[in-house]
PDB file of C-alpha atoms in Angstrom:
ATOM      1  CA  ASP A   1       9.554   7.934 -21.728  1.00 94.00           C
ATOM      2  CA  ILE A   2       8.855   6.143 -18.435  1.00 96.00           C
ATOM      3  CA  GLN A   3      11.502   3.452 -17.730  1.00 98.00           C
ATOM      4  CA  MET A   4      10.308   0.218 -15.903  1.00 98.00           C
ATOM      5  CA  THR A   5      12.947  -1.795 -13.990  1.00 98.00           C
ATOM      6  CA  GLN A   6      12.327  -5.360 -12.848  1.00 98.00           C
ATOM      7  CA  SER A   7      14.146  -7.203 -10.214  1.00 97.00           C
ATOM      8  CA  PRO A   8      15.357  -9.783 -10.124  1.00 97.00           C
ATOM      9  CA  SER A   9      16.238 -10.572 -13.723  1.00 97.00           C
ATOM     10  CA  SER A  10      16.051 -14.259 -12.906  1.00 96.00           C
ATOM     11  CA  LEU A  11      15.209 -16.397  -9.899  1.00 96.00           C
ATOM     12  CA  SER A  12      15.258 -20.149  -8.962  1.00 96.00           C
ATOM     13  CA  ALA A  13      12.428 -21.701  -7.040  1.00 95.00           C
ATOM     14  CA  GLY A  14      10.700 -24.837  -6.362  1.00 94.00           C
ATOM     15  CA  VAL A  15       7.132 -25.986  -6.542  1.00 95.00           C
ATOM     16  CA  GLY A  16       5.257 -24.521  -3.566  1.00 95.00           C
ATOM     17  CA  ASP A  17       7.418 -21.768  -3.089  1.00 96.00           C
ATOM     18  CA  ARG A  18       6.394 -18.179  -2.712  1.00 97.00           C
ATOM     19  CA  VAL A  19       7.873 -15.851  -5.284  1.00 97.00           C
ATOM     20  CA  ILE A  20       7.879 -12.199  -5.323  1.00 98.00           C
ATOM     21  CA  ILE A  21       8.953 -10.028  -8.411  1.00 98.00           C
ATOM     22  CA  THR A  22       9.285  -6.276  -8.187  1.00 98.00           C
ATOM     23  CA  CYS A  23       8.834  -3.562 -10.878  1.00 98.00           C
ATOM     24  CA  ARG A  24       9.801   0.069 -10.426  1.00 98.00           C
ATOM     25  CA  ALA A  25       8.773   2.918 -12.706  1.00 98.00           C
ATOM     26  CA  SER A  26      10.904   5.985 -13.193  1.00 98.00           C
ATOM     27  CA  GLN A  27       8.014   8.135 -12.347  1.00 98.00           C
ATOM     28  CA  SER A  28       4.570   7.853 -10.602  1.00 98.00           C
ATOM     29  CA  ILE A  29       2.162   5.795 -12.787  1.00 97.00           C
ATOM     30  CA  THR A  30      -0.492   5.654  -9.930  1.00 97.00           C
ATOM     31  CA  THR A  31      -1.942   2.151 -10.649  1.00 96.00           C
ATOM     32  CA  HIS A  32      -1.531   1.933 -14.401  1.00 97.00           C
ATOM     33  CA  LEU A  33       0.586  -1.115 -14.245  1.00 97.00           C
ATOM     34  CA  LEU A  34       0.008  -4.502 -15.963  1.00 98.00           C
ATOM     35  CA  TRP A  35       1.627  -8.034 -15.665  1.00 98.00           C
ATOM     36  CA  TYR A  36       2.141 -10.513 -18.272  1.00 98.00           C
ATOM     37  CA  GLN A  37       3.398 -14.121 -18.324  1.00 98.00           C
ATOM     38  CA  GLN A  38       5.390 -15.405 -21.227  1.00 98.00           C
ATOM     39  CA  LYS A  39       6.278 -19.159 -21.761  1.00 97.00           C
ATOM     40  CA  LEU A  40       9.023 -20.139 -24.030  1.00 94.00           C
ATOM     41  CA  GLY A  41       7.977 -19.926 -27.731  1.00 93.00           C
ATOM     42  CA  GLU A  42       4.620 -18.469 -26.867  1.00 96.00           C
ATOM     43  CA  ALA A  43       2.963 -15.068 -26.870  1.00 97.00           C
ATOM     44  CA  PRO A  44       2.581 -13.227 -23.751  1.00 97.00           C
ATOM     45  CA  LYS A  45      -0.482 -13.750 -21.582  1.00 97.00           C
ATOM     46  CA  PHE A  46      -2.315 -10.986 -19.676  1.00 97.00           C
ATOM     47  CA  LEU A  47      -2.414 -11.517 -16.036  1.00 97.00           C
ATOM     48  CA  ILE A  48      -3.135  -8.404 -14.044  1.00 97.00           C
ATOM     49  CA  TYR A  49      -4.360  -4.919 -14.610  1.00 96.00           C
ATOM     50  CA  GLY A  50      -4.662  -1.901 -12.560  1.00 96.00           C
ATOM     51  CA  ALA A  51      -1.707  -3.120 -10.458  1.00 97.00           C
ATOM     52  CA  SER A  52      -3.743  -5.610  -8.498  1.00 97.00           C
ATOM     53  CA  SER A  53      -6.712  -6.878 -10.622  1.00 96.00           C
ATOM     54  CA  LEU A  54      -6.650 -10.294 -11.929  1.00 97.00           C
ATOM     55  CA  GLN A  55      -7.658 -10.942 -15.550  1.00 95.00           C
ATOM     56  CA  SER A  56     -10.478 -13.406 -15.813  1.00 94.00           C
ATOM     57  CA  GLY A  57      -9.323 -17.023 -15.630  1.00 95.00           C
ATOM     58  CA  VAL A  58      -6.020 -16.278 -13.932  1.00 97.00           C
ATOM     59  CA  PRO A  59      -5.476 -18.381 -10.930  1.00 96.00           C
ATOM     60  CA  SER A  60      -5.841 -16.841  -7.484  1.00 97.00           C
ATOM     61  CA  ARG A  61      -2.364 -17.832  -6.470  1.00 97.00           C
ATOM     62  CA  PHE A  62      -1.214 -14.632  -8.426  1.00 98.00           C
ATOM     63  CA  SER A  63      -1.675 -11.286  -6.841  1.00 97.00           C
ATOM     64  CA  GLY A  64      -0.252  -7.928  -7.728  1.00 97.00           C
ATOM     65  CA  GLY A  65       0.198  -4.773  -5.413  1.00 97.00           C
ATOM     66  CA  GLY A  66       1.737  -1.423  -5.277  1.00 97.00           C
ATOM     67  CA  SER A  67       1.085   2.067  -6.516  1.00 97.00           C
ATOM     68  CA  GLY A  68       2.950   5.108  -7.576  1.00 97.00           C
ATOM     69  CA  ARG A  69       6.410   3.828  -8.555  1.00 98.00           C
ATOM     70  CA  ASP A  70       6.728   0.518  -6.812  1.00 98.00           C
ATOM     71  CA  PHE A  71       4.921  -2.707  -7.581  1.00 98.00           C
ATOM     72  CA  THR A  72       4.968  -6.361  -6.959  1.00 98.00           C
ATOM     73  CA  LEU A  73       3.808  -9.515  -8.588  1.00 98.00           C
ATOM     74  CA  THR A  74       3.460 -12.497  -6.090  1.00 98.00           C
ATOM     75  CA  ILE A  75       2.908 -16.079  -6.823  1.00 97.00           C
ATOM     76  CA  SER A  76       1.825 -17.648  -3.332  1.00 96.00           C
ATOM     77  CA  SER A  77       2.513 -21.228  -4.249  1.00 95.00           C
ATOM     78  CA  LEU A  78       4.564 -21.835  -7.377  1.00 96.00           C
ATOM     79  CA  GLN A  79       3.089 -24.472  -9.729  1.00 95.00           C
ATOM     80  CA  PRO A  80       5.029 -26.220 -12.478  1.00 94.00           C
ATOM     81  CA  GLU A  81       3.162 -24.331 -15.127  1.00 95.00           C
ATOM     82  CA  ASP A  82       4.267 -21.075 -13.696  1.00 96.00           C
ATOM     83  CA  PHE A  83       7.806 -21.418 -14.805  1.00 94.00           C
ATOM     84  CA  ALA A  84       7.959 -18.589 -17.235  1.00 97.00           C
ATOM     85  CA  THR A  85       9.352 -15.026 -17.759  1.00 98.00           C
ATOM     86  CA  TYR A  86       7.287 -12.233 -16.289  1.00 98.00           C
ATOM     87  CA  TYR A  87       6.932  -8.755 -17.687  1.00 98.00           C
ATOM     88  CA  CYS A  88       5.455  -5.541 -16.190  1.00 98.00           C
ATOM     89  CA  GLN A  89       4.201  -2.743 -18.370  1.00 98.00           C
ATOM     90  CA  GLN A  90       3.090   0.695 -17.621  1.00 97.00           C
ATOM     91  CA  SER A  91      -0.129   1.929 -19.233  1.00 95.00           C
ATOM     92  CA  TYR A  92      -0.028   5.396 -17.776  1.00 95.00           C
ATOM     93  CA  SER A  93       1.347   7.090 -20.942  1.00 93.00           C
ATOM     94  CA  THR A  94       2.621   6.294 -24.448  1.00 91.00           C
ATOM     95  CA  PRO A  95       5.167   5.172 -25.349  1.00 93.00           C
ATOM     96  CA  TRP A  96       4.028   1.986 -23.600  1.00 95.00           C
ATOM     97  CA  THR A  97       7.114   0.541 -21.746  1.00 96.00           C
ATOM     98  CA  PHE A  98       7.850  -2.853 -20.428  1.00 97.00           C
ATOM     99  CA  GLY A  99      10.101  -4.039 -17.729  1.00 98.00           C
ATOM    100  CA  GLN A 100      13.055  -6.135 -18.970  1.00 97.00           C
ATOM    101  CA  GLY A 101      11.451  -9.367 -17.677  1.00 97.00           C
ATOM    102  CA  THR A 102      12.060 -11.818 -14.720  1.00 98.00           C
ATOM    103  CA  LYS A 103      12.662 -15.472 -15.606  1.00 97.00           C
ATOM    104  CA  VAL A 104      11.338 -17.826 -12.948  1.00 97.00           C
ATOM    105  CA  GLU A 105      13.210 -21.162 -13.286  1.00 93.00           C
ATOM    106  CA  VAL A 106      13.608 -24.354 -11.458  1.00 81.00           C
TER     107      VAL A 106
ATOM    108  CA  VAL B   1     -11.085 -13.710 -29.343  1.00 96.00           C
ATOM    109  CA  GLN B   2      -8.387 -14.697 -31.860  1.00 97.00           C
ATOM    110  CA  LEU B   3      -5.635 -12.792 -33.515  1.00 98.00           C
ATOM    111  CA  VAL B   4      -3.959 -14.822 -36.252  1.00 98.00           C
ATOM    112  CA  GLN B   5      -0.738 -13.553 -37.736  1.00 98.00           C
ATOM    113  CA  SER B   6       1.020 -14.251 -40.992  1.00 97.00           C
ATOM    114  CA  GLY B   7       3.777 -16.799 -41.208  1.00 96.00           C
ATOM    115  CA  ALA B   8       7.546 -16.367 -40.692  1.00 97.00           C
ATOM    116  CA  GLU B   9       9.500 -14.302 -43.278  1.00 97.00           C
ATOM    117  CA  VAL B  10      13.101 -14.235 -44.424  1.00 98.00           C
ATOM    118  CA  LYS B  11      14.274 -10.960 -45.662  1.00 97.00           C
ATOM    119  CA  LYS B  12      17.455  -9.541 -47.095  1.00 97.00           C
ATOM    120  CA  PRO B  13      18.919  -6.429 -45.643  1.00 97.00           C
ATOM    121  CA  GLY B  14      17.332  -3.349 -47.103  1.00 97.00           C
ATOM    122  CA  ALA B  15      14.003  -5.057 -47.862  1.00 97.00           C
ATOM    123  CA  SER B  16      10.614  -4.502 -46.409  1.00 98.00           C
ATOM    124  CA  VAL B  17       8.298  -6.812 -44.715  1.00 98.00           C
ATOM    125  CA  LYS B  18       4.557  -6.612 -44.019  1.00 98.00           C
ATOM    126  CA  VAL B  19       2.927  -8.723 -41.318  1.00 98.00           C
ATOM    127  CA  SER B  20      -0.660  -9.234 -41.062  1.00 98.00           C
ATOM    128  CA  CYS B  21      -3.010  -9.694 -38.053  1.00 98.00           C
ATOM    129  CA  LYS B  22      -6.459 -11.088 -38.662  1.00 98.00           C
ATOM    130  CA  ALA B  23      -8.968 -10.529 -35.948  1.00 97.00           C
ATOM    131  CA  SER B  24     -11.969 -12.554 -35.170  1.00 97.00           C
ATOM    132  CA  GLY B  25     -14.446 -13.161 -32.146  1.00 97.00           C
ATOM    133  CA  TYR B  26     -14.994  -9.503 -31.476  1.00 97.00           C
ATOM    134  CA  ILE B  27     -15.904  -6.321 -33.293  1.00 96.00           C
ATOM    135  CA  PHE B  28     -12.601  -5.317 -34.880  1.00 95.00           C
ATOM    136  CA  THR B  29     -13.264  -1.550 -34.625  1.00 94.00           C
ATOM    137  CA  ASN B  30     -14.029  -1.564 -31.012  1.00 94.00           C
ATOM    138  CA  TYR B  31     -10.418  -2.079 -29.857  1.00 95.00           C
ATOM    139  CA  GLU B  32      -7.000  -0.553 -30.809  1.00 95.00           C
ATOM    140  CA  ILE B  33      -4.195  -2.897 -32.245  1.00 96.00           C
ATOM    141  CA  ASN B  34      -0.733  -2.371 -30.890  1.00 97.00           C
ATOM    142  CA  TRP B  35       2.469  -3.884 -32.304  1.00 98.00           C
ATOM    143  CA  VAL B  36       5.210  -5.332 -30.065  1.00 98.00           C
ATOM    144  CA  ARG B  37       8.509  -7.006 -31.051  1.00 98.00           C
ATOM    145  CA  GLN B  38      10.799  -9.286 -29.358  1.00 98.00           C
ATOM    146  CA  VAL B  39      14.376  -9.778 -30.433  1.00 97.00           C
ATOM    147  CA  PRO B  40      15.403 -13.497 -29.676  1.00 94.00           C
ATOM    148  CA  GLY B  41      16.417 -13.964 -26.226  1.00 92.00           C
ATOM    149  CA  GLN B  42      15.340 -10.380 -25.153  1.00 95.00           C
ATOM    150  CA  GLY B  43      12.405  -8.534 -23.742  1.00 95.00           C
ATOM    151  CA  LEU B  44       9.260  -6.749 -25.211  1.00 97.00           C
ATOM    152  CA  GLU B  45       9.447  -3.615 -27.081  1.00 97.00           C
ATOM    153  CA  TRP B  46       6.375  -1.392 -28.089  1.00 97.00           C
ATOM    154  CA  MET B  47       6.459  -0.225 -31.621  1.00 97.00           C
ATOM    155  CA  ALA B  48       3.098   1.185 -32.851  1.00 97.00           C
ATOM    156  CA  TRP B  49      -0.599   1.342 -32.408  1.00 96.00           C
ATOM    157  CA  MET B  50      -3.516   2.002 -34.566  1.00 94.00           C
ATOM    158  CA  ASN B  51      -7.004   3.270 -34.018  1.00 93.00           C
ATOM    159  CA  PRO B  52      -9.124   0.962 -36.129  1.00 91.00           C
ATOM    160  CA  ILE B  53     -11.938   3.214 -36.717  1.00 91.00           C
ATOM    161  CA  THR B  54      -9.968   6.243 -37.963  1.00 92.00           C
ATOM    162  CA  GLY B  55      -6.866   4.520 -39.082  1.00 91.00           C
ATOM    163  CA  ASN B  56      -4.872   7.073 -37.118  1.00 93.00           C
ATOM    164  CA  PRO B  57      -1.480   5.596 -36.121  1.00 95.00           C
ATOM    165  CA  GLY B  58       0.891   6.261 -33.413  1.00 94.00           C
ATOM    166  CA  TYR B  59       4.500   5.325 -33.283  1.00 96.00           C
ATOM    167  CA  SER B  60       7.421   4.803 -30.871  1.00 95.00           C
ATOM    168  CA  GLN B  61      10.086   7.496 -31.551  1.00 95.00           C
ATOM    169  CA  LYS B  62      12.559   4.581 -32.297  1.00 94.00           C
ATOM    170  CA  PHE B  63      10.529   3.389 -35.241  1.00 94.00           C
ATOM    171  CA  ARG B  64       8.900   6.452 -36.543  1.00 92.00           C
ATOM    172  CA  GLY B  65       9.654   6.888 -40.330  1.00 93.00           C
ATOM    173  CA  ARG B  66      10.442   3.236 -40.849  1.00 96.00           C
ATOM    174  CA  VAL B  67       7.237   1.508 -39.845  1.00 97.00           C
ATOM    175  CA  THR B  68       3.753   1.868 -40.972  1.00 97.00           C
ATOM    176  CA  VAL B  69       0.626   0.462 -39.545  1.00 97.00           C
ATOM    177  CA  THR B  70      -2.601  -0.005 -41.501  1.00 95.00           C
ATOM    178  CA  ARG B  71      -5.873  -1.785 -41.389  1.00 95.00           C
ATOM    179  CA  ASP B  72      -8.609  -3.170 -43.580  1.00 95.00           C
ATOM    180  CA  THR B  73     -11.804  -3.112 -41.685  1.00 95.00           C
ATOM    181  CA  SER B  74     -13.607  -5.090 -44.298  1.00 95.00           C
ATOM    182  CA  ILE B  75     -11.603  -8.119 -43.269  1.00 96.00           C
ATOM    183  CA  SER B  76     -10.878  -7.235 -39.727  1.00 96.00           C
ATOM    184  CA  THR B  77      -7.072  -7.228 -40.433  1.00 97.00           C
ATOM    185  CA  ALA B  78      -4.267  -4.964 -39.164  1.00 97.00           C
ATOM    186  CA  TYR B  79      -0.881  -4.575 -40.983  1.00 97.00           C
ATOM    187  CA  LEU B  80       2.668  -3.812 -39.685  1.00 98.00           C
ATOM    188  CA  GLU B  81       5.116  -2.790 -42.422  1.00 98.00           C
ATOM    189  CA  VAL B  82       8.813  -2.375 -41.611  1.00 98.00           C
ATOM    190  CA  ASN B  83      11.027  -0.794 -44.199  1.00 97.00           C
ATOM    191  CA  SER B  84      15.014  -0.674 -44.649  1.00 97.00           C
ATOM    192  CA  LEU B  85      15.412  -3.839 -42.548  1.00 97.00           C
ATOM    193  CA  THR B  86      18.674  -4.707 -40.995  1.00 97.00           C
ATOM    194  CA  SER B  87      19.842  -7.738 -38.950  1.00 96.00           C
ATOM    195  CA  ASP B  88      18.783  -5.870 -35.814  1.00 96.00           C
ATOM    196  CA  ASP B  89      15.194  -6.146 -37.064  1.00 97.00           C
ATOM    197  CA  THR B  90      15.353 -10.098 -36.681  1.00 98.00           C
ATOM    198  CA  ALA B  91      12.618 -10.703 -34.208  1.00 98.00           C
ATOM    199  CA  VAL B  92       9.309 -12.091 -33.380  1.00 98.00           C
ATOM    200  CA  TYR B  93       6.503  -9.374 -34.143  1.00 98.00           C
ATOM    201  CA  TYR B  94       3.306  -9.482 -32.230  1.00 98.00           C
ATOM    202  CA  CYS B  95      -0.077  -7.806 -32.611  1.00 98.00           C
ATOM    203  CA  ALA B  96      -2.152  -7.179 -29.634  1.00 98.00           C
ATOM    204  CA  ARG B  97      -5.732  -6.200 -28.975  1.00 97.00           C
ATOM    205  CA  THR B  98      -5.745  -3.237 -26.680  1.00 93.00           C
ATOM    206  CA  THR B  99      -8.512  -1.795 -24.496  1.00 90.00           C
ATOM    207  CA  ASN B 100      -9.165   1.770 -24.151  1.00 83.00           C
ATOM    208  CA  SER B 101      -7.209   1.633 -20.760  1.00 85.00           C
ATOM    209  CA  GLY B 102      -4.055   0.382 -22.612  1.00 86.00           C
ATOM    210  CA  TRP B 103      -4.335  -3.213 -21.671  1.00 93.00           C
ATOM    211  CA  PHE B 104      -2.881  -5.666 -24.167  1.00 95.00           C
ATOM    212  CA  ASP B 105      -5.463  -8.365 -23.530  1.00 95.00           C
ATOM    213  CA  HIS B 106      -5.087 -10.621 -26.319  1.00 97.00           C
ATOM    214  CA  TRP B 107      -2.228 -11.363 -28.432  1.00 98.00           C
ATOM    215  CA  GLY B 108      -1.555 -12.841 -31.803  1.00 98.00           C
ATOM    216  CA  GLN B 109       0.894 -15.950 -31.990  1.00 98.00           C
ATOM    217  CA  GLY B 110       3.830 -13.844 -33.295  1.00 98.00           C
ATOM    218  CA  SER B 111       5.414 -13.504 -36.782  1.00 98.00           C
ATOM    219  CA  LEU B 112       9.186 -14.328 -36.924  1.00 98.00           C
ATOM    220  CA  VAL B 113      11.021 -11.998 -39.351  1.00 98.00           C
ATOM    221  CA  THR B 114      14.649 -13.070 -40.078  1.00 98.00           C
ATOM    222  CA  VAL B 115      16.901 -10.601 -41.802  1.00 97.00           C
ATOM    223  CA  SER B 116      19.919 -12.147 -43.458  1.00 96.00           C
ATOM    224  CA  SER B 117      21.982 -11.732 -46.441  1.00 93.00           C
TER     225      SER B 117
END
């Protein structure tokens, strides 16, 4: 199975801050990397596919990058509605696996 | 696109639970359905997927033999059944529409299953 490791597990930031979350795969997954946002008590929301392509409707302050084993999710200017937990997931091969999550808090 | 799941359940250890996921707003047989669970306070864990045309399933090794996924195409509904429940199965269970590239692009609202004696 492909292991996904996110860092940090949590971070504190303020409105307007630039936030970077990293995700590392245990083997190369080329660009088969997805990002989700989950707010407390809600289902995950699909943000990014193919490591860097924004799903329709996702604000442009979100961006993704990377290939191979190392990936990033960047929020260029954190907004109040962005405080949530973010998960990466590999879509390279089954079993699909997720990172453990990064909680972005005030 | 909407995926509407069945409501919360409380089950005793050793029992089974069947969660439903009714799809609307798209052609049900055009997308796979995957199931993901989330233990309270923890991350996301993939459990199983199903090809809605053939009904062929795939399971995480962790759940194989204890979990069954099925569907009824006439009502655009997928099902997840978990047997031999223990307290470790207390979790929110999600269904997710999945593209052929493995993207979970729409999720159900989740179904909380509580296992308690």
